Amino acid sequence: MENFINLVKQIPVTERIERLKEQTLTEPRYLTVEQARIITRVYKEYSEESVAMKRARALKAAAEELELRIDEGELIVGNRSRESCGGVVFPEGGIKWLENEIDILETRPQDKFHVRPEDREYFFRELVPFWEGMTLEDNVAAALPAEIKGCEVVGKLNQKDHAQGHICPNVQEWLEKGPAGLLAEAREKLAAATEEKKEFYRSTELVLEGAIRFMERYAELAEQLAESCPVEKAEEKENYLKIAEVCRNLSRKPAESFREAVQGMWFLIVLLQLESNASSFTPGRADQYLYPYYRKDLDEGRMTLEEAQEILDAAFIKFNQIVYMRNTDGAAFFAGFPIGFNIAVGGQRADGSDAVNELSHLILHAEEHVRMRQPNLSARVHKNSPHSYLKHVAEVISLGTGMPQLFNDEAVVPALEKAGYSHEDAMNYAIVGCVELSVPGKALGFSDAGMFNLVKALELTLNDGVCMQSGKQIGLKLGTLEDFQSFEELEEAYKKQIYYFTEQMEQGLQIVEAMHKKYMVSPMLSCVIDDCMKQGLDVTAGGAVYNKSGIQLIQVANVADSLAALKELVYDKKEITAKELLYQLRNNYPDEKVRQIMLTHAPKYGNDVEWVDNMGEKWVECFKEKIETYKNYRGGNYTIGLYTVSAHVPMGIKVAATPDGRRSGEPLADGGLSAVYGRDRKGPTALLRSVSRINSGNAANGSLLNMKFAPQMFADDEGIEKFCGIIRGFIELKINHVQFNVVNKEDLIAAKKNPENYRHLLVRVAGYTANYVDLAEKLQDEIIARTEYGGNA
Amino acid sequence: MTGEIFDIKHFAVHDGPGIRTTIFLKGCPLHCVWCHNPEGMRRGKDLWVKREACIHCETCIHTCPKQALRMKDGEVSIDRSLCDFCNKCVEKCPARAMQRIDRQAEVKELVDLVTREEIFTRVSGGGVTISGGEPLYQPEFLKELLQGMKQAGVPTCIETSMFAKQEVLESIAPYVDQFLVDIKILDEETHKKYTGVSNQQILSNFRYLAGLGKPILVRIPLIPGITATEENLRAIRAFVDSVNPEIPIEVLNFNSFAGSKYRFLDQKYFNDELRAFPREELEQLRSCVEE
């Protein structure tokens, strides 16, 4: 394999790929209402039909009517709007935010979109009045009781205005059967179905017909382009004809060649995106399911290694041409379009043997070639991962794109088994979106159902349930810090508050998911998730084999640091009185000396101090015990995630000053299991030991750890080998996830000052990679402040 | 047994093979003008103010019973002749900017700290590095420390100027797996001028160590205008060749991070203008010691 890796690493990036990349990066982004027009027309025309039928018809119509485009030199084609990176308006989810913000889309600080006057006019004339009261957003808002809404500052409900996404379809089956094969199955099932199941199969029939037509239309367009191609462009013409052949084949039969398999995978992603306009439809373990096609073409001399590489490179670029348009607040904190097309390479097979193959290395090399935000590349590692693989992974990480991020089979597989996945399915896990764990083709994880702010709950515990920022009574009235005579009393009150907010949140989640079942019916997705077709049950109604809902706990590090400071400084050493500290917290530390004492006189999470780390673990366990008592709307269990993506910034804004010395409104710790930036002073090995004390077995929905290394660490082979030592240690410590920023602090500071010179500088934010200059200032500062390892100092 | 240390660094990746923990022993018989760890030079009690952490609240000044502290040019300054190390200022400093430098450490405690890193040292082929100051300056403690590490199965490395009696080296050599040795300046007079001591003992100890047949890496800190002359570097290479041409030499680029430490100690760095060598110059200097 080492010889093969060396061979692959010598494959240069082609001029075609460079050109397509540049074109993708520089094309202006536009808001588009093209699909919204189609959806609205269908909803009007079929107003008497069910939502399921309307959604199926709307998708089919979009597949048949949307204007298509093929760019010169493209090897992989397909998008959901004529514009690359179009800001798709998707009324079924919700458009309230856009009513207020359509006029600032061009000028807002992050993720700008141009708006054509005629689209704006249509938006207000047609879309706003027609969809009033009909969207998921409006219906969720109407259904949620005020008390639950009031509790959202702790138990935040997500997915209230768009489909959940975050799912890994059964790409393998999709390639093996093709839309035509699935359509035949759907028709067969429809013929035999009971009356109540008929609608489901009818809807899948419609969307599969649409899928076939979508592919045919690309074939037709490619043929037209070939025809109009001037004679001197023979190569270009040949490529168009090849595209036509690939697309037509895919519309009629299973994928046969490697190029068809990659194109088929991409078509599926585009179709799912068309259906739901959500984040994180995930290709999953592409090196595994694409391998047979690759091997066959290579062995039978139909494709060279260089051609395989270029096809993958071309697919990597396509992943950057679909973006998700967020509202201004969302864009500020999830800037740079983290759409989460997650590809996971490596890992193990079901029998425990290592799964790395030649394609794993070609995919890693595609990252070396393309270096864009997407796909979100993940590398699975385990205790028997080959050294040559880890080294290639380390070399790609050293390029500084923040990818691949690492997932540790030694931790993830047991966590998934504990959450109810079978051993075989757990061994086949993939990552959806940022760091959410799932099983390809079998699970609706509803990974981002909600976020539970443990730090806010602690603030309310210290202040008799009253928000220190607004003065509102939000939590239970159980007394203030001054009333708790011992640390144990404080903990008892904290537990009660957590239980209260969990109850409220859980009721809210039931309502949100019920609305998804009603308004976000997803027949296309149901075609590629087992056992929806078999059961005749939509994925939103519980048709998947596994039905989970994921809740993120925010944020272990601040909880551990705050409780450790309370215990040590208020109760044990009595360096400060409860009364004084409460006054300081309520008033955002008017006395800097007190803040410094809270910050520096008690030990902090991330420094290998066991009792402090356990303070974090304890409350994950507490939440878990409570949430385990519930079943979600689809009859499955809740899973816990220990990650924030970049929500540690907005969630921090809503938390008053905390006993760990954090000021009101400052960001919480980044990532999920990271130490609070700058507080891990004992180096990366101590940090990893601290993180390993937070039981990864409880984090079946994924966890996240950010680490930042100086580029000097990777200056020579010796440094890369030492970095592999960090990876091996991470594997042995059984931590779920880690990702690395490899960037100089000086460069980040310079990029903030002179963004125009650093347009291509990528950073790992939290489970996703973005262009640094696109980020909000707060997030930029937070990344600068993270502790850096492996430099000279 | 206890010894005097001033720092411990986990994940040391520039102090020998693999991922290591480096323990810094306090006190050094040399006084190199460019010293990067000025806080480790003297034996005995000492304290300093980490100025970037100081919030200028003057709590320390009001706390000190000896009036050894005062504000000078907007920063806290310590009169070390008045200080009796009662530690009151250290305990009261809200920001932990006032810190003791010296620490008495038990061998067992240090062995425990290092063995915590076992996973990382094992997978990377690392271990412990004893540095300083000058580790040979606390010979009994060093010997026990190395023995303790070996008993715990930790691969050992020392980083030394070799300025000690040969007996000291003899007594510890059996417990050292890898030597990182400094040869800074070959000319004796220049050596005296910049380090305060003659290099004759150092060179003779080098010959002795080379004869033991254990892995040795010679390291030369590149100090512009002092050690980093082509003449000096070639002379060191020639000397090492005369002992054993197989022994590798590494040059360490200059960095200016030490400057702030001198300010924390109320001292002045010998030259604040110096900068690291850019890549081409570094390569040129490196070529003088590599065959």
mmCIF file of C-alpha atoms in Angstrom, chain A residues 449-712:
data_model
loop_
_atom_site.group_PDB
_atom_site.id
_atom_site.type_symbol
_atom_site.label_atom_id
_atom_site.label_comp_id
_atom_site.label_asym_id
_atom_site.label_seq_id
_atom_site.Cartn_x
_atom_site.Cartn_y
_atom_site.Cartn_z
ATOM 1 C CA ALA A 449 -33.468 17.952 17.618
ATOM 2 C CA GLY A 450 -32.392 20.352 20.302
ATOM 3 C CA MET A 451 -29.656 21.898 22.362
ATOM 4 C CA PHE A 452 -29.661 21.828 26.132
ATOM 5 C CA ASN A 453 -27.722 24.660 27.720
ATOM 6 C CA LEU A 454 -26.363 23.209 30.951
ATOM 7 C CA VAL A 455 -24.528 26.432 31.711
ATOM 8 C CA LYS A 456 -27.714 28.503 31.576
ATOM 9 C CA ALA A 457 -29.378 25.941 33.822
ATOM 10 C CA LEU A 458 -26.553 26.474 36.323
ATOM 11 C CA GLU A 459 -27.017 30.239 36.180
ATOM 12 C CA LEU A 460 -30.706 29.792 36.992
ATOM 13 C CA THR A 461 -29.840 27.352 39.782
ATOM 14 C CA LEU A 462 -27.665 29.974 41.457
ATOM 15 C CA ASN A 463 -30.376 32.633 41.187
ATOM 16 C CA ASP A 464 -33.652 31.022 42.276
ATOM 17 C CA GLY A 465 -34.677 30.254 38.690
ATOM 18 C CA VAL A 466 -34.419 33.897 37.670
ATOM 19 C CA CYS A 467 -32.488 34.858 34.543
ATOM 20 C CA MET A 468 -29.630 37.133 35.597
ATOM 21 C CA GLN A 469 -29.768 38.970 32.278
ATOM 22 C CA SER A 470 -33.493 39.655 31.930
ATOM 23 C CA GLY A 471 -34.718 39.300 35.501
ATOM 24 C CA LYS A 472 -37.439 36.897 34.320
ATOM 25 C CA GLN A 473 -38.483 33.854 36.309
ATOM 26 C CA ILE A 474 -37.660 30.955 33.997
ATOM 27 C CA GLY A 475 -36.708 28.031 36.192
ATOM 28 C CA LEU A 476 -37.957 26.563 39.450
ATOM 29 C CA LYS A 477 -37.859 28.590 42.658
ATOM 30 C CA LEU A 478 -35.375 26.596 44.712
ATOM 31 C CA GLY A 479 -33.340 29.344 46.358
ATOM 32 C CA THR A 480 -30.119 31.118 45.460
ATOM 33 C CA LEU A 481 -26.446 30.374 45.983
ATOM 34 C CA GLU A 482 -26.744 32.079 49.357
ATOM 35 C CA ASP A 483 -29.389 29.576 50.446
ATOM 36 C CA PHE A 484 -27.395 26.449 49.662
ATOM 37 C CA GLN A 485 -25.591 25.512 52.857
ATOM 38 C CA SER A 486 -23.353 22.948 51.192
ATOM 39 C CA PHE A 487 -22.088 22.129 47.742
ATOM 40 C CA GLU A 488 -24.309 19.042 47.831
ATOM 41 C CA GLU A 489 -27.397 21.221 48.321
ATOM 42 C CA LEU A 490 -26.382 23.256 45.332
ATOM 43 C CA GLU A 491 -25.964 20.094 43.271
ATOM 44 C CA GLU A 492 -29.370 18.843 44.374
ATOM 45 C CA ALA A 493 -30.990 22.079 43.180
ATOM 46 C CA TYR A 494 -29.073 21.924 39.906
ATOM 47 C CA LYS A 495 -30.368 18.429 39.297
ATOM 48 C CA LYS A 496 -33.968 19.537 39.874
ATOM 49 C CA GLN A 497 -33.594 22.441 37.464
ATOM 50 C CA ILE A 498 -32.083 20.149 34.817
ATOM 51 C CA TYR A 499 -34.959 17.717 35.251
ATOM 52 C CA TYR A 500 -37.515 20.487 34.924
ATOM 53 C CA PHE A 501 -36.045 21.864 31.716
ATOM 54 C CA THR A 502 -35.616 18.379 30.293
ATOM 55 C CA GLU A 503 -39.316 17.700 30.807
ATOM 56 C CA GLN A 504 -40.252 20.926 29.063
ATOM 57 C CA MET A 505 -37.876 20.343 26.204
ATOM 58 C CA GLU A 506 -38.980 16.791 25.673
ATOM 59 C CA GLN A 507 -42.617 17.854 25.334
ATOM 60 C CA GLY A 508 -41.516 20.444 22.813
ATOM 61 C CA LEU A 509 -39.596 17.866 20.799
ATOM 62 C CA GLN A 510 -42.682 15.674 20.582
ATOM 63 C CA ILE A 511 -44.616 18.576 19.094
ATOM 64 C CA VAL A 512 -41.890 19.543 16.618
ATOM 65 C CA GLU A 513 -41.509 15.992 15.364
ATOM 66 C CA ALA A 514 -45.270 15.590 15.033
ATOM 67 C CA MET A 515 -45.255 18.645 12.797
ATOM 68 C CA HIS A 516 -42.459 17.159 10.716
ATOM 69 C CA LYS A 517 -44.541 14.055 10.187
ATOM 70 C CA LYS A 518 -47.395 16.231 9.054
ATOM 71 C CA TYR A 519 -45.617 18.828 6.931
ATOM 72 C CA MET A 520 -42.221 17.411 5.984
ATOM 73 C CA VAL A 521 -43.277 14.090 4.507
ATOM 74 C CA SER A 522 -40.268 12.892 2.486
ATOM 75 C CA PRO A 523 -41.027 10.194 -0.072
ATOM 76 C CA MET A 524 -37.719 10.531 -1.942
ATOM 77 C CA LEU A 525 -35.749 10.095 1.250
ATOM 78 C CA SER A 526 -38.009 7.211 2.228
ATOM 79 C CA CYS A 527 -36.963 5.385 -0.959
ATOM 80 C CA VAL A 528 -33.387 5.199 0.311
ATOM 81 C CA ILE A 529 -33.855 4.538 4.024
ATOM 82 C CA ASP A 530 -34.561 0.973 5.126
ATOM 83 C CA ASP A 531 -37.325 -0.166 5.944
ATOM 84 C CA CYS A 532 -39.602 2.646 4.812
ATOM 85 C CA MET A 533 -40.399 0.985 1.487
ATOM 86 C CA LYS A 534 -40.916 -2.372 3.133
ATOM 87 C CA GLN A 535 -43.267 -0.963 5.749
ATOM 88 C CA GLY A 536 -44.938 1.580 3.522
ATOM 89 C CA LEU A 537 -44.112 4.202 6.126
ATOM 90 C CA ASP A 538 -42.541 7.598 5.599
ATOM 91 C CA VAL A 539 -39.228 8.265 7.287
ATOM 92 C CA THR A 540 -40.715 11.148 9.287
ATOM 93 C CA ALA A 541 -43.384 8.778 10.578
ATOM 94 C CA GLY A 542 -40.931 6.212 11.883
ATOM 95 C CA GLY A 543 -40.266 4.117 8.800
ATOM 96 C CA ALA A 544 -36.523 3.815 9.435
ATOM 97 C CA VAL A 545 -34.987 0.772 11.129
ATOM 98 C CA TYR A 546 -33.525 3.074 13.798
ATOM 99 C CA ASN A 547 -35.409 6.088 15.086
ATOM 100 C CA LYS A 548 -33.376 8.362 17.331
ATOM 101 C CA SER A 549 -33.510 11.987 18.347
ATOM 102 C CA GLY A 550 -30.322 13.759 19.302
ATOM 103 C CA ILE A 551 -29.941 16.423 21.944
ATOM 104 C CA GLN A 552 -26.729 18.349 22.383
ATOM 105 C CA LEU A 553 -25.486 19.177 25.870
ATOM 106 C CA ILE A 554 -23.845 22.576 26.063
ATOM 107 C CA GLN A 555 -21.133 22.825 27.510
ATOM 108 C CA VAL A 556 -19.172 20.399 29.643
ATOM 109 C CA ALA A 557 -16.074 22.565 30.109
ATOM 110 C CA ASN A 558 -17.912 25.591 31.502
ATOM 111 C CA VAL A 559 -19.988 23.416 33.813
ATOM 112 C CA ALA A 560 -16.914 21.632 35.159
ATOM 113 C CA ASP A 561 -14.959 24.863 35.592
ATOM 114 C CA SER A 562 -17.857 26.676 37.249
ATOM 115 C CA LEU A 563 -18.715 23.891 39.671
ATOM 116 C CA ALA A 564 -15.055 23.302 40.522
ATOM 117 C CA ALA A 565 -14.651 27.010 41.308
ATOM 118 C CA LEU A 566 -17.817 27.022 43.431
ATOM 119 C CA LYS A 567 -16.756 23.943 45.353
ATOM 120 C CA GLU A 568 -13.175 24.972 45.912
ATOM 121 C CA LEU A 569 -13.476 28.710 46.476
ATOM 122 C CA VAL A 570 -16.929 29.145 48.041
ATOM 123 C CA TYR A 571 -17.451 25.900 49.982
ATOM 124 C CA ASP A 572 -14.039 24.310 50.671
ATOM 125 C CA LYS A 573 -11.465 27.105 50.962
ATOM 126 C CA LYS A 574 -13.985 29.890 51.516
ATOM 127 C CA GLU A 575 -11.900 32.385 49.566
ATOM 128 C CA ILE A 576 -15.103 34.185 48.657
ATOM 129 C CA THR A 577 -18.548 34.273 50.250
ATOM 130 C CA ALA A 578 -21.663 33.058 48.472
ATOM 131 C CA LYS A 579 -23.177 36.492 48.912
ATOM 132 C CA GLU A 580 -20.233 38.282 47.341
ATOM 133 C CA LEU A 581 -20.000 35.887 44.409
ATOM 134 C CA LEU A 582 -23.715 36.097 43.694
ATOM 135 C CA TYR A 583 -23.456 39.882 43.665
ATOM 136 C CA GLN A 584 -20.517 39.689 41.266
ATOM 137 C CA LEU A 585 -22.310 37.268 38.943
ATOM 138 C CA ARG A 586 -25.532 39.269 38.861
ATOM 139 C CA ASN A 587 -23.581 42.403 38.034
ATOM 140 C CA ASN A 588 -21.174 40.812 35.561
ATOM 141 C CA TYR A 589 -18.075 40.973 37.761
ATOM 142 C CA PRO A 590 -17.798 44.660 38.585
ATOM 143 C CA ASP A 591 -14.627 43.761 40.505
ATOM 144 C CA GLU A 592 -11.989 42.364 38.168
ATOM 145 C CA LYS A 593 -10.050 40.987 41.142
ATOM 146 C CA VAL A 594 -12.908 38.650 42.002
ATOM 147 C CA ARG A 595 -13.215 37.523 38.422
ATOM 148 C CA GLN A 596 -9.510 36.758 38.312
ATOM 149 C CA ILE A 597 -9.753 34.731 41.521
ATOM 150 C CA MET A 598 -12.583 32.632 40.084
ATOM 151 C CA LEU A 599 -10.612 32.208 36.900
ATOM 152 C CA THR A 600 -7.206 31.360 38.311
ATOM 153 C CA HIS A 601 -7.544 30.089 41.889
ATOM 154 C CA ALA A 602 -9.415 26.908 41.072
ATOM 155 C CA PRO A 603 -8.279 24.176 38.679
ATOM 156 C CA LYS A 604 -9.879 23.948 35.257
ATOM 157 C CA TYR A 605 -11.126 21.188 32.967
ATOM 158 C CA GLY A 606 -8.607 20.110 30.340
ATOM 159 C CA ASN A 607 -5.557 19.921 32.605
ATOM 160 C CA ASP A 608 -5.784 16.292 33.665
ATOM 161 C CA VAL A 609 -7.232 17.091 37.094
ATOM 162 C CA GLU A 610 -9.509 14.165 37.686
ATOM 163 C CA TRP A 611 -12.002 15.616 40.156
ATOM 164 C CA VAL A 612 -12.590 18.666 37.961
ATOM 165 C CA ASP A 613 -13.092 16.585 34.822
ATOM 166 C CA ASN A 614 -15.521 14.385 36.735
ATOM 167 C CA MET A 615 -17.602 17.481 37.520
ATOM 168 C CA GLY A 616 -18.330 17.645 33.811
ATOM 169 C CA GLU A 617 -18.988 13.944 33.416
ATOM 170 C CA LYS A 618 -21.388 13.883 36.356
ATOM 171 C CA TRP A 619 -23.903 16.217 34.704
ATOM 172 C CA VAL A 620 -23.805 14.467 31.366
ATOM 173 C CA GLU A 621 -24.696 11.340 33.300
ATOM 174 C CA CYS A 622 -27.451 13.177 35.190
ATOM 175 C CA PHE A 623 -29.039 14.405 31.971
ATOM 176 C CA LYS A 624 -28.709 10.986 30.423
ATOM 177 C CA GLU A 625 -30.531 9.295 33.296
ATOM 178 C CA LYS A 626 -33.429 11.678 32.856
ATOM 179 C CA ILE A 627 -33.680 11.629 29.070
ATOM 180 C CA GLU A 628 -33.436 7.836 29.017
ATOM 181 C CA THR A 629 -36.857 7.672 30.616
ATOM 182 C CA TYR A 630 -38.498 9.056 27.467
ATOM 183 C CA LYS A 631 -39.303 7.693 24.021
ATOM 184 C CA ASN A 632 -39.268 10.081 21.080
ATOM 185 C CA TYR A 633 -42.180 10.747 18.757
ATOM 186 C CA ARG A 634 -41.206 7.931 16.408
ATOM 187 C CA GLY A 635 -40.883 5.415 19.245
ATOM 188 C CA GLY A 636 -37.094 5.459 19.438
ATOM 189 C CA ASN A 637 -34.774 6.669 22.165
ATOM 190 C CA TYR A 638 -32.992 9.964 22.655
ATOM 191 C CA THR A 639 -29.253 10.163 22.123
ATOM 192 C CA ILE A 640 -26.839 12.711 23.507
ATOM 193 C CA GLY A 641 -24.394 14.791 21.541
ATOM 194 C CA LEU A 642 -21.507 16.664 23.094
ATOM 195 C CA TYR A 643 -20.925 19.279 20.433
ATOM 196 C CA THR A 644 -22.159 22.753 19.571
ATOM 197 C CA VAL A 645 -21.052 23.250 16.002
ATOM 198 C CA SER A 646 -20.516 27.005 16.446
ATOM 199 C CA ALA A 647 -23.504 27.604 18.709
ATOM 200 C CA HIS A 648 -21.179 28.166 21.650
ATOM 201 C CA VAL A 649 -21.069 31.790 20.531
ATOM 202 C CA PRO A 650 -24.830 32.575 20.337
ATOM 203 C CA MET A 651 -25.591 30.375 23.329
ATOM 204 C CA GLY A 652 -22.912 32.183 25.299
ATOM 205 C CA ILE A 653 -24.572 35.494 24.561
ATOM 206 C CA LYS A 654 -27.592 34.303 26.538
ATOM 207 C CA VAL A 655 -25.656 33.209 29.617
ATOM 208 C CA ALA A 656 -24.801 35.703 32.367
ATOM 209 C CA ALA A 657 -21.431 35.777 34.119
ATOM 210 C CA THR A 658 -20.442 32.328 35.380
ATOM 211 C CA PRO A 659 -18.426 31.201 38.419
ATOM 212 C CA ASP A 660 -15.532 30.108 36.187
ATOM 213 C CA GLY A 661 -14.657 33.757 35.588
ATOM 214 C CA ARG A 662 -16.424 34.024 32.255
ATOM 215 C CA ARG A 663 -18.129 37.371 31.685
ATOM 216 C CA SER A 664 -21.754 37.695 30.682
ATOM 217 C CA GLY A 665 -22.316 37.092 26.979
ATOM 218 C CA GLU A 666 -18.881 35.691 26.267
ATOM 219 C CA PRO A 667 -18.702 32.518 24.170
ATOM 220 C CA LEU A 668 -18.868 29.185 25.947
ATOM 221 C CA ALA A 669 -16.112 26.663 25.339
ATOM 222 C CA ASP A 670 -15.809 25.825 21.671
ATOM 223 C CA GLY A 671 -16.637 22.550 20.027
ATOM 224 C CA GLY A 672 -18.157 20.390 22.691
ATOM 225 C CA LEU A 673 -15.504 18.634 24.720
ATOM 226 C CA SER A 674 -12.796 21.239 24.268
ATOM 227 C CA ALA A 675 -11.481 23.089 27.285
ATOM 228 C CA VAL A 676 -12.452 26.732 27.484
ATOM 229 C CA TYR A 677 -10.056 28.414 25.041
ATOM 230 C CA GLY A 678 -6.705 29.114 26.631
ATOM 231 C CA ARG A 679 -7.472 27.327 29.898
ATOM 232 C CA ASP A 680 -5.797 24.055 28.983
ATOM 233 C CA ARG A 681 -2.283 24.873 30.058
ATOM 234 C CA LYS A 682 -0.744 21.422 30.386
ATOM 235 C CA GLY A 683 -0.503 20.551 26.721
ATOM 236 C CA PRO A 684 -2.451 18.319 24.365
ATOM 237 C CA THR A 685 -1.768 15.044 26.162
ATOM 238 C CA ALA A 686 -3.250 16.332 29.408
ATOM 239 C CA LEU A 687 -6.227 17.723 27.494
ATOM 240 C CA LEU A 688 -6.856 14.361 25.854
ATOM 241 C CA ARG A 689 -6.761 12.600 29.209
ATOM 242 C CA SER A 690 -9.280 15.060 30.597
ATOM 243 C CA VAL A 691 -11.550 14.592 27.607
ATOM 244 C CA SER A 692 -11.313 10.820 27.965
ATOM 245 C CA ARG A 693 -12.951 11.129 31.409
ATOM 246 C CA ILE A 694 -16.174 12.269 29.778
ATOM 247 C CA ASN A 695 -17.713 8.908 28.950
ATOM 248 C CA SER A 696 -17.820 8.723 25.154
ATOM 249 C CA GLY A 697 -20.288 5.854 25.523
ATOM 250 C CA ASN A 698 -22.938 8.413 26.451
ATOM 251 C CA ALA A 699 -22.389 10.447 23.310
ATOM 252 C CA ALA A 700 -24.018 8.273 20.658
ATOM 253 C CA ASN A 701 -25.070 11.385 18.792
ATOM 254 C CA GLY A 702 -21.438 12.460 18.486
ATOM 255 C CA SER A 703 -18.975 14.628 20.312
ATOM 256 C CA LEU A 704 -16.493 17.210 19.212
ATOM 257 C CA LEU A 705 -12.992 18.165 20.234
ATOM 258 C CA ASN A 706 -11.021 20.987 18.644
ATOM 259 C CA MET A 707 -7.256 21.106 18.833
ATOM 260 C CA LYS A 708 -4.990 23.669 17.244
ATOM 261 C CA PHE A 709 -1.435 22.910 16.209
ATOM 262 C CA ALA A 710 1.210 25.220 14.841
ATOM 263 C CA PRO A 711 2.330 24.426 11.283
ATOM 264 C CA GLN A 712 5.881 23.967 12.630
#
